Amino acid sequence: MTEPTTTRLEPMPGDWRRALAVVAHPDDLEYGCSAAIAAWTDEGREVAYVLATRGESGIDTLAPAECGPLREREQRASAAVVGVSEVEFLDHRDGVIEYGTALRRDIAAAIRRHRPELLLTLNHRDTWGGVAWNTPDHVAVGRATLDAAGDAGNRWIFPELTEQGLEPWDGVRWVAVAGSSSPTHAVDATPGLERAVRSLLEHRTYIGALTDEDPETYVRGFLVGFAESAGKRFGGKPAVTFEVFGR
């Protein structure tokens, strides 16, 4: 019998200058792709973050009114570690984000504001590799981001955005989904991996509520473990993976 072959991951497209990452919660990007973002900002590329919520419902021991501002501060500090200074919040309610035209409109508006060539989001499918059930927020935001890439370029879908001075932007060339169980491309995580660890560690309050393990041990084990596993399909180099949809 012949051994099954493992499909090699392709390098991410490199001919772009601006990226926009759209996710549901603080820490969503840090749990998977901030090593890639650190490498990109090192190269002089522009990356901005848009978060649908402030993660205000994410910690059982903190009321939303206290938790939201705290998690926003942690997210801004986390983004700064990997060279991202633009962080926006759309103020949808954490835990009950609804997929629909309102969410698509908000994301399309963000795409028109930032005018990226590369759009990033998180796993929009029902499960994480068929092993764990995904959250409704991730599914809604991921799917809406994929749809909003087209909405942003069509002046007739949300004409009110043009009336607000946001001209259509049809320049998104790729949508890259982090955390996909069907990745197609990867980025060498080596240059940004230590900063990715520090970036996730900025979410101190959330991590403290999530695990009793030493925070750095927990974070390093999670990020390095996934990067090394992905590297088996990327020439043995630690990697951040994406499922890339061209447009």
Coordinates of C-alpha atoms in Angstrom, one line a residue:
M1 CA 0.0 0.0 0.0
T2 CA 1.1 3.5 -0.7
E3 CA 1.0 6.1 2.1
P4 CA -1.6 8.8 1.6
T5 CA -0.2 12.1 0.4
T6 CA -0.7 15.3 2.3
T7 CA -1.4 18.4 0.2
R8 CA 1.3 21.0 0.5
L9 CA 0.1 24.4 1.5
E10 CA 0.8 27.2 -0.9
P11 CA 2.5 30.5 0.2
M12 CA 0.0 33.3 0.7
P13 CA -0.4 35.9 -2.1
G14 CA 2.2 38.6 -1.6
D15 CA 1.2 41.4 -4.0
W16 CA -0.9 43.5 -1.7
R17 CA -0.4 46.5 0.6
R18 CA -3.5 46.8 2.8
A19 CA -5.4 44.1 4.8
L20 CA -8.5 44.3 6.9
A21 CA -9.2 41.6 9.5
V22 CA -12.9 41.3 10.5
V23 CA -13.8 39.0 13.5
A24 CA -16.4 38.7 16.2
H25 CA -14.5 39.1 19.5
P26 CA -11.4 40.4 21.1
D27 CA -8.8 37.5 21.1
D28 CA -10.2 35.9 17.9
L29 CA -7.2 37.0 15.8
E30 CA -4.7 36.3 18.6
Y31 CA -5.8 32.6 18.8
G32 CA -4.6 31.9 15.3
C33 CA -3.2 34.4 12.9
S34 CA -1.3 37.2 14.7
A35 CA 2.1 35.7 13.9
A36 CA 1.3 36.2 10.2
I37 CA 0.1 39.8 10.9
A38 CA 3.3 40.6 12.8
A39 CA 5.3 39.4 9.8
W40 CA 3.2 41.5 7.4
T41 CA 3.5 44.7 9.4
D42 CA 7.3 44.1 9.6
E43 CA 7.3 44.2 5.8
G44 CA 5.6 47.6 5.8
R45 CA 2.1 46.4 5.0
E46 CA -1.0 48.0 6.5
V47 CA -3.3 45.9 8.6
A48 CA -6.4 47.1 10.4
Y49 CA -8.8 45.3 12.7
V50 CA -12.6 45.5 12.9
L51 CA -14.4 43.6 15.7
A52 CA -18.1 43.1 15.6
T53 CA -18.4 43.1 19.5
R54 CA -16.3 44.2 22.5
G55 CA -16.5 40.7 23.9
E56 CA -18.6 42.0 26.8
S57 CA -20.4 38.6 27.5
G58 CA -17.2 36.5 27.5
I59 CA -16.3 36.4 31.2
D60 CA -18.9 34.9 33.6
T61 CA -17.5 36.7 36.6
L62 CA -17.7 40.2 35.0
A63 CA -20.8 42.1 34.1
P64 CA -20.9 43.3 30.5
A65 CA -20.7 46.9 31.4
E66 CA -17.3 46.3 33.1
C67 CA -16.1 43.5 30.8
G68 CA -16.6 45.3 27.5
P69 CA -14.3 48.3 28.2
L70 CA -11.7 46.0 29.8
R71 CA -11.6 43.7 26.8
E72 CA -11.4 46.6 24.4
R73 CA -8.3 47.9 26.2
E74 CA -6.7 44.4 26.1
Q75 CA -7.5 44.1 22.4
R76 CA -5.9 47.5 21.6
A77 CA -2.8 46.5 23.5
S78 CA -2.7 43.1 21.9
A79 CA -2.9 44.6 18.4
A80 CA -0.1 47.1 19.1
V81 CA 2.2 44.2 19.9
V82 CA 2.0 43.0 16.3
G83 CA 2.1 46.5 14.7
V84 CA -1.6 47.2 14.3
S85 CA -2.8 50.6 15.4
E86 CA -6.3 50.8 13.8
V87 CA -8.8 48.9 15.8
E88 CA -12.5 49.5 15.3
F89 CA -15.6 48.1 17.1
L90 CA -19.0 47.8 15.4
D91 CA -20.9 47.4 18.7
H92 CA -23.0 44.4 17.9
R93 CA -24.0 42.5 21.0
D94 CA -21.6 39.8 22.1
G95 CA -23.2 36.3 21.9
V96 CA -26.2 37.2 19.8
I97 CA -24.8 38.6 16.6
E98 CA -27.3 38.0 13.8
Y99 CA -26.3 37.2 10.2
G100 CA -28.2 39.5 7.9
T101 CA -28.1 42.7 5.9
A102 CA -27.4 44.9 9.0
L103 CA -24.2 43.0 9.7
R104 CA -23.2 42.8 6.0
R105 CA -23.8 46.6 5.7
D106 CA -21.5 47.4 8.7
I107 CA -18.8 45.2 7.3
A108 CA -19.2 46.5 3.8
A109 CA -18.8 50.0 5.2
A110 CA -15.6 49.1 7.0
I111 CA -14.2 47.6 3.8
R112 CA -15.1 50.8 1.9
R113 CA -13.4 52.9 4.7
H114 CA -10.2 50.8 4.7
R115 CA -10.1 49.7 1.0
P116 CA -8.1 46.5 1.5
E117 CA -6.9 44.1 -1.1
L118 CA -6.7 41.2 1.4
L119 CA -9.7 40.6 3.7
L120 CA -9.2 38.3 6.8
T121 CA -11.8 36.6 8.9
L122 CA -12.3 33.5 11.1
N123 CA -13.8 30.1 10.5
H124 CA -17.4 30.5 9.4
R125 CA -18.3 26.8 9.4
D126 CA -20.4 25.0 11.9
T127 CA -17.5 23.2 13.5
W128 CA -13.8 23.4 14.2
G129 CA -12.7 20.5 12.0
G130 CA -15.7 18.4 12.9
V131 CA -14.4 18.1 16.5
A132 CA -15.9 21.1 18.4
W133 CA -19.0 23.1 17.7
N134 CA -18.4 26.7 16.5
T135 CA -20.1 29.7 18.1
P136 CA -23.0 31.5 16.3
D137 CA -21.0 34.7 16.5
H138 CA -18.0 33.3 14.5
V139 CA -20.3 31.7 12.0
A140 CA -22.3 34.9 11.4
V141 CA -19.3 37.3 11.2
G142 CA -17.2 34.9 9.0
R143 CA -20.1 34.4 6.6
A144 CA -21.0 38.1 6.5
T145 CA -17.4 39.0 5.8
L146 CA -17.2 36.7 2.8
D147 CA -20.4 38.2 1.5
A148 CA -19.5 41.8 2.3
A149 CA -16.4 41.6 0.1
G150 CA -18.8 41.7 -2.9
D151 CA -21.3 44.1 -1.2
A152 CA -18.6 46.7 -0.8
G153 CA -18.0 46.9 -4.5
N154 CA -21.7 47.1 -5.6
R155 CA -23.1 50.6 -5.3
W156 CA -26.7 49.4 -5.6
I157 CA -26.8 47.0 -2.6
F158 CA -26.3 49.5 0.1
P159 CA -26.7 52.9 -1.6
E160 CA -26.9 54.6 1.7
L161 CA -23.2 54.0 2.1
T162 CA -22.5 56.0 -1.0
E163 CA -24.7 58.8 0.3
Q164 CA -22.6 58.8 3.5
G165 CA -19.5 59.4 1.4
L166 CA -18.3 55.8 1.3
E167 CA -17.6 55.1 -2.4
P168 CA -17.7 51.4 -3.6
W169 CA -14.5 49.4 -3.2
D170 CA -14.2 46.4 -5.5
G171 CA -10.5 46.0 -4.8
V172 CA -10.7 43.0 -2.4
R173 CA -8.8 40.3 -4.3
W174 CA -8.7 37.6 -1.7
V175 CA -10.7 36.6 1.5
A176 CA -8.5 34.5 3.8
V177 CA -10.2 32.4 6.5
A178 CA -8.1 31.6 9.6
G179 CA -8.9 28.5 11.6
S180 CA -10.3 26.6 8.7
S181 CA -10.1 22.8 8.6
S182 CA -9.6 23.1 4.9
P183 CA -6.6 25.4 4.6
T184 CA -5.0 26.1 1.2
H185 CA -2.3 28.6 2.0
A186 CA 0.1 29.4 4.8
V187 CA 2.5 32.0 6.2
D188 CA 5.9 31.3 7.8
A189 CA 5.1 31.9 11.5
T190 CA 8.8 32.0 12.6
P191 CA 9.4 35.8 12.4
G192 CA 6.2 36.7 14.3
L193 CA 5.7 33.8 16.6
E194 CA 7.2 35.3 19.8
R195 CA 5.1 38.5 19.2
A196 CA 2.0 36.4 18.7
V197 CA 2.6 34.8 22.1
R198 CA 3.0 38.3 23.7
S199 CA 0.0 39.5 21.8
L200 CA -2.3 36.8 23.1
L201 CA -0.9 37.3 26.6
E202 CA -2.3 40.8 26.5
H203 CA -5.8 39.2 27.0
R204 CA -4.8 38.6 30.6
T205 CA -8.3 38.8 32.1
Y206 CA -9.9 36.5 29.6
I207 CA -7.1 33.9 29.8
G208 CA -7.3 34.1 33.6
A209 CA -10.9 33.2 33.4
L210 CA -10.4 30.5 30.8
T211 CA -7.7 28.4 32.5
D212 CA -5.9 27.8 35.8
E213 CA -2.7 27.0 33.8
D214 CA 0.2 29.4 33.9
P215 CA -0.8 32.0 31.2
E216 CA 2.5 31.9 29.3
T217 CA 2.6 28.1 29.4
Y218 CA -0.9 27.9 28.1
V219 CA -0.5 30.5 25.3
R220 CA 2.9 29.2 24.1
G221 CA 1.7 25.6 24.1
F222 CA -1.4 26.5 22.1
L223 CA 0.2 28.7 19.5
V224 CA 3.4 26.8 19.0
G225 CA 1.6 23.5 18.9
F226 CA -0.7 24.6 16.1
A227 CA 2.1 26.3 14.2
E228 CA 4.3 23.3 14.3
S229 CA 1.5 21.0 13.3
A230 CA 0.6 23.2 10.3
G231 CA 4.3 23.3 9.3
K232 CA 4.2 19.6 8.4
R233 CA 2.4 20.8 5.2
F234 CA 4.6 23.8 4.7
G235 CA 8.1 22.6 4.3
G236 CA 8.6 21.9 8.0
K237 CA 8.4 25.6 9.0
P238 CA 6.0 26.7 11.8
A239 CA 3.0 28.1 9.9
V240 CA -0.2 30.1 10.1
T241 CA -2.8 28.6 7.8
F242 CA -5.6 30.2 5.8
E243 CA -8.3 29.0 3.4
V244 CA -8.1 31.5 0.6
F245 CA -10.9 32.5 -1.7
G246 CA -10.0 34.5 -4.7
R247 CA -12.2 37.2 -6.2

